[in-house]
PDB file of C-alpha atoms in Angstrom:
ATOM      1  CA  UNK A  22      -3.194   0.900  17.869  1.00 95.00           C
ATOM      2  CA  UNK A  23      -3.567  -0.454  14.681  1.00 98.00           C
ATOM      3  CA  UNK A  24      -3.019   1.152  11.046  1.00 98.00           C
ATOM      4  CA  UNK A  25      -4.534   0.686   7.765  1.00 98.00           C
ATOM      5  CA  UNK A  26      -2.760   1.017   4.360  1.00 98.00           C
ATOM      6  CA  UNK A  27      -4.893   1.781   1.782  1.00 98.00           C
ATOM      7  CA  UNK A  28      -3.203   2.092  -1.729  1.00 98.00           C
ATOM      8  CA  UNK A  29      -4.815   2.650  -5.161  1.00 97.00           C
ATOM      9  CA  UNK A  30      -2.077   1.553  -7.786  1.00 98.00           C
ATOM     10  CA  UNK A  31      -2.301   1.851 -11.784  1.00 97.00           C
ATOM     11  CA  UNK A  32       1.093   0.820 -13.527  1.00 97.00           C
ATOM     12  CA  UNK A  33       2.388   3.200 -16.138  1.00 96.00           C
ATOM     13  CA  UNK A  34       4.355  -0.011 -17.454  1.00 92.00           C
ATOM     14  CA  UNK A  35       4.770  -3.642 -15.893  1.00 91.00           C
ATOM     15  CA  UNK A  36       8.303  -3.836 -15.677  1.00 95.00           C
ATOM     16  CA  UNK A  37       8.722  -2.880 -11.911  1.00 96.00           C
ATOM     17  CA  UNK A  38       5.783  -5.422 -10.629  1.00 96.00           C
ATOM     18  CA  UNK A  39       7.262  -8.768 -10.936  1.00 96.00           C
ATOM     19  CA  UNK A  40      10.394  -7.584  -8.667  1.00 97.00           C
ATOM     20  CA  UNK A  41       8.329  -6.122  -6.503  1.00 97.00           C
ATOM     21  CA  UNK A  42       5.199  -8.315  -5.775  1.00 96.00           C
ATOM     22  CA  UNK A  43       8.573 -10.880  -5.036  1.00 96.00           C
ATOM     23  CA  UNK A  44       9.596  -8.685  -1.992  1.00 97.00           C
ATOM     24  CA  UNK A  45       7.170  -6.951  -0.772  1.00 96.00           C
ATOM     25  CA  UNK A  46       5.455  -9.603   1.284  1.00 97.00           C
ATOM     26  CA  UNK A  47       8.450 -10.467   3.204  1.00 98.00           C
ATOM     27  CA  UNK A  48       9.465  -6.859   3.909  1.00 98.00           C
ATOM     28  CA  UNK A  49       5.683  -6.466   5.235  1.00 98.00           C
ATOM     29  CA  UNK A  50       6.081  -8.745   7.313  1.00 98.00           C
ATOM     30  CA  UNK A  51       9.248  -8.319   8.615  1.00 98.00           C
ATOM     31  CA  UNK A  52       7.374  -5.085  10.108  1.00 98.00           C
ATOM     32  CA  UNK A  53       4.994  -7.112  11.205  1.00 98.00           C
ATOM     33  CA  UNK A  54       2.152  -5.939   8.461  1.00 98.00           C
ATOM     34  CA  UNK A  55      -0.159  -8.267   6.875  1.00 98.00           C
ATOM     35  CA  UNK A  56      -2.064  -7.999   3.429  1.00 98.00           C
ATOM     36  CA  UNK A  57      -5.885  -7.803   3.986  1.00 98.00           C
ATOM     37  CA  UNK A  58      -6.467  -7.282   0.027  1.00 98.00           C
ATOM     38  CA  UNK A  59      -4.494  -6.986  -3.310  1.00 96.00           C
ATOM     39  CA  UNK A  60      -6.800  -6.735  -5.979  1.00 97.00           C
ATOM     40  CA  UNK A  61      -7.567  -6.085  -9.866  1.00 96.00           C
ATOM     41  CA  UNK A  62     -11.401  -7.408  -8.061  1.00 97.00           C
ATOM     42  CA  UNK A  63     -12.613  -4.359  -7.218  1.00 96.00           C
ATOM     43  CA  UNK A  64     -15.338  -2.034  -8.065  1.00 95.00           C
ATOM     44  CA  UNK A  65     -16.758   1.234  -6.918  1.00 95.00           C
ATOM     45  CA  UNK A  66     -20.216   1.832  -5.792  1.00 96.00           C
ATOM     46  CA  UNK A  67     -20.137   5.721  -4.775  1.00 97.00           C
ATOM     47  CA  UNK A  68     -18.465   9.273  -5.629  1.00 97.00           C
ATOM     48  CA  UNK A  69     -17.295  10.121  -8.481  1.00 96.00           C
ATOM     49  CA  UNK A  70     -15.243   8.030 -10.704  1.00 94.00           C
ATOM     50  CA  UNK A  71     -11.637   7.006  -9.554  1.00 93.00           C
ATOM     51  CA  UNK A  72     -10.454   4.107 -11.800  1.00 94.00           C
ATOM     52  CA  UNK A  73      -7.443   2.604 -10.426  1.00 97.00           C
ATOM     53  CA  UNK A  74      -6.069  -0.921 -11.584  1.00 97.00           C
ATOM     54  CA  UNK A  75      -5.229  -2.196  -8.077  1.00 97.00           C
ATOM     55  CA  UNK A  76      -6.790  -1.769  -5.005  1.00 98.00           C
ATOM     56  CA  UNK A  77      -4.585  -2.634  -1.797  1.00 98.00           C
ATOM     57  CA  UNK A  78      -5.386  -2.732   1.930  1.00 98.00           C
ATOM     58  CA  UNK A  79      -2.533  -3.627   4.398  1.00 98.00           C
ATOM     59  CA  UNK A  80      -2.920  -3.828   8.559  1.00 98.00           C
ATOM     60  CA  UNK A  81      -0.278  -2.726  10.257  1.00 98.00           C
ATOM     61  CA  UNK A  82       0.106  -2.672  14.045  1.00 98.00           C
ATOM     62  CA  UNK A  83       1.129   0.686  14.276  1.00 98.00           C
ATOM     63  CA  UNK A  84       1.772   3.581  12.677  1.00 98.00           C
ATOM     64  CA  UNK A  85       5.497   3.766  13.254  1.00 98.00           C
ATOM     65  CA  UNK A  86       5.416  -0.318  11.644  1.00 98.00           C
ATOM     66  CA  UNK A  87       4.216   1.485   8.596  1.00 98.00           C
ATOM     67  CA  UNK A  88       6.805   4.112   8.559  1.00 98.00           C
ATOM     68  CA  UNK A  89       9.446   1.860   9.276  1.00 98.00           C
ATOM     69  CA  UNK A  90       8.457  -0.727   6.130  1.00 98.00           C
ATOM     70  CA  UNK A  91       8.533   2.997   3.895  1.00 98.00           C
ATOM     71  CA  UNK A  92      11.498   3.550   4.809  1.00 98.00           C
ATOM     72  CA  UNK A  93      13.361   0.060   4.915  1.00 98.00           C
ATOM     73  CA  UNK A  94      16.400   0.074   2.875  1.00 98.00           C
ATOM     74  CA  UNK A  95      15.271  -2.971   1.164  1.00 98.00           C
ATOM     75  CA  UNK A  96      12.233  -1.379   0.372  1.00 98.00           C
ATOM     76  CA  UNK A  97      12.891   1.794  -0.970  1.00 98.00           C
ATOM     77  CA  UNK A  98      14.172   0.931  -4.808  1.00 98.00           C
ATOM     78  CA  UNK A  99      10.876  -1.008  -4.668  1.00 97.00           C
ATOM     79  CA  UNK A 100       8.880   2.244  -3.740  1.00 97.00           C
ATOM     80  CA  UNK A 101      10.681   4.030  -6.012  1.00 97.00           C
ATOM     81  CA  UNK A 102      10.350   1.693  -8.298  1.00 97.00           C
ATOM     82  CA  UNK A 103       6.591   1.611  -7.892  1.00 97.00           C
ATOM     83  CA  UNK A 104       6.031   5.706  -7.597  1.00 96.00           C
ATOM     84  CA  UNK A 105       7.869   6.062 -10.861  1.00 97.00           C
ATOM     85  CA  UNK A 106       6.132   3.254 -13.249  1.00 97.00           C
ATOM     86  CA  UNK A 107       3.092   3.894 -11.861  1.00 97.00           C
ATOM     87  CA  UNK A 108      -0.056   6.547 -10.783  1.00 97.00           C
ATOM     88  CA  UNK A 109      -0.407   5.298  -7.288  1.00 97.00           C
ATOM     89  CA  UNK A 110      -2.139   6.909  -3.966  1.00 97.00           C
ATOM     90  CA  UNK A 111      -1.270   5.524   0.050  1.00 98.00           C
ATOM     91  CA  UNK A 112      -3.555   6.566   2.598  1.00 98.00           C
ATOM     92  CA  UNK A 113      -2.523   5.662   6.543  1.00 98.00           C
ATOM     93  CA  UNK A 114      -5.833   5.281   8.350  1.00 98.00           C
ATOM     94  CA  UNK A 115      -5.755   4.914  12.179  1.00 98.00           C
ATOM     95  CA  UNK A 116      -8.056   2.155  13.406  1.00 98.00           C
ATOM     96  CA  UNK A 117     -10.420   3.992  15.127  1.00 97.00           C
ATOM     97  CA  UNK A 118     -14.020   5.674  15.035  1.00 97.00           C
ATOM     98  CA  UNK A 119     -13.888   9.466  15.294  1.00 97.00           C
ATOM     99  CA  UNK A 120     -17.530   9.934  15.313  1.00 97.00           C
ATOM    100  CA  UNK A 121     -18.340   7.082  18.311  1.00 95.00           C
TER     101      UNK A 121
END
């Protein structure tokens, strides 16, 4: 079943993104993931307000894909990178309807 990454990301600093918007497209799809969005286009219509500077949405094809790419070696001082020079929030959303 498929799997939805959903990331709000606001950089602390820059200095991390350059390196990392360089890698991270092949390492998602080495795990077979695909960018659906990456965005400073974004703007919210409902609730209350939660400003973030990027808005992200990834499909996976599974949940254990997703896990995998989190914890690829090559990956990691990216993540790292990422959590530390930045305020940032990953949601993993199963593809599927719960109230059907």
């Amino acid at each position: 079943m498929s799997y939805y990454s959903v990331l709000d990301v606001t950089p602390a600093d820059d200095k991390w993104v350059a390196d990392y918007v360089a890698v991270s497209g092949k390492i998602v799809a080495k795990h077979g993931g695909k960018y659906l969005a990456r965005t400073a286009s974004h703007e919210q219509i409902e609730g209350n307000d939660q400003p973030a500077a990027l808005r992200i949405i990834l499909e996976w094809p599974s949940k254990e894909a997703a896990l995998n790419f989190m914890k690829d070696q090559e990956y990691v001082p990216h993540l790292e990178a990422r959590t530390k020079g930045s305020v940032s929030h990953h949601y993993l959303i199963e593809a599927k309807d719960d109230l059907a």
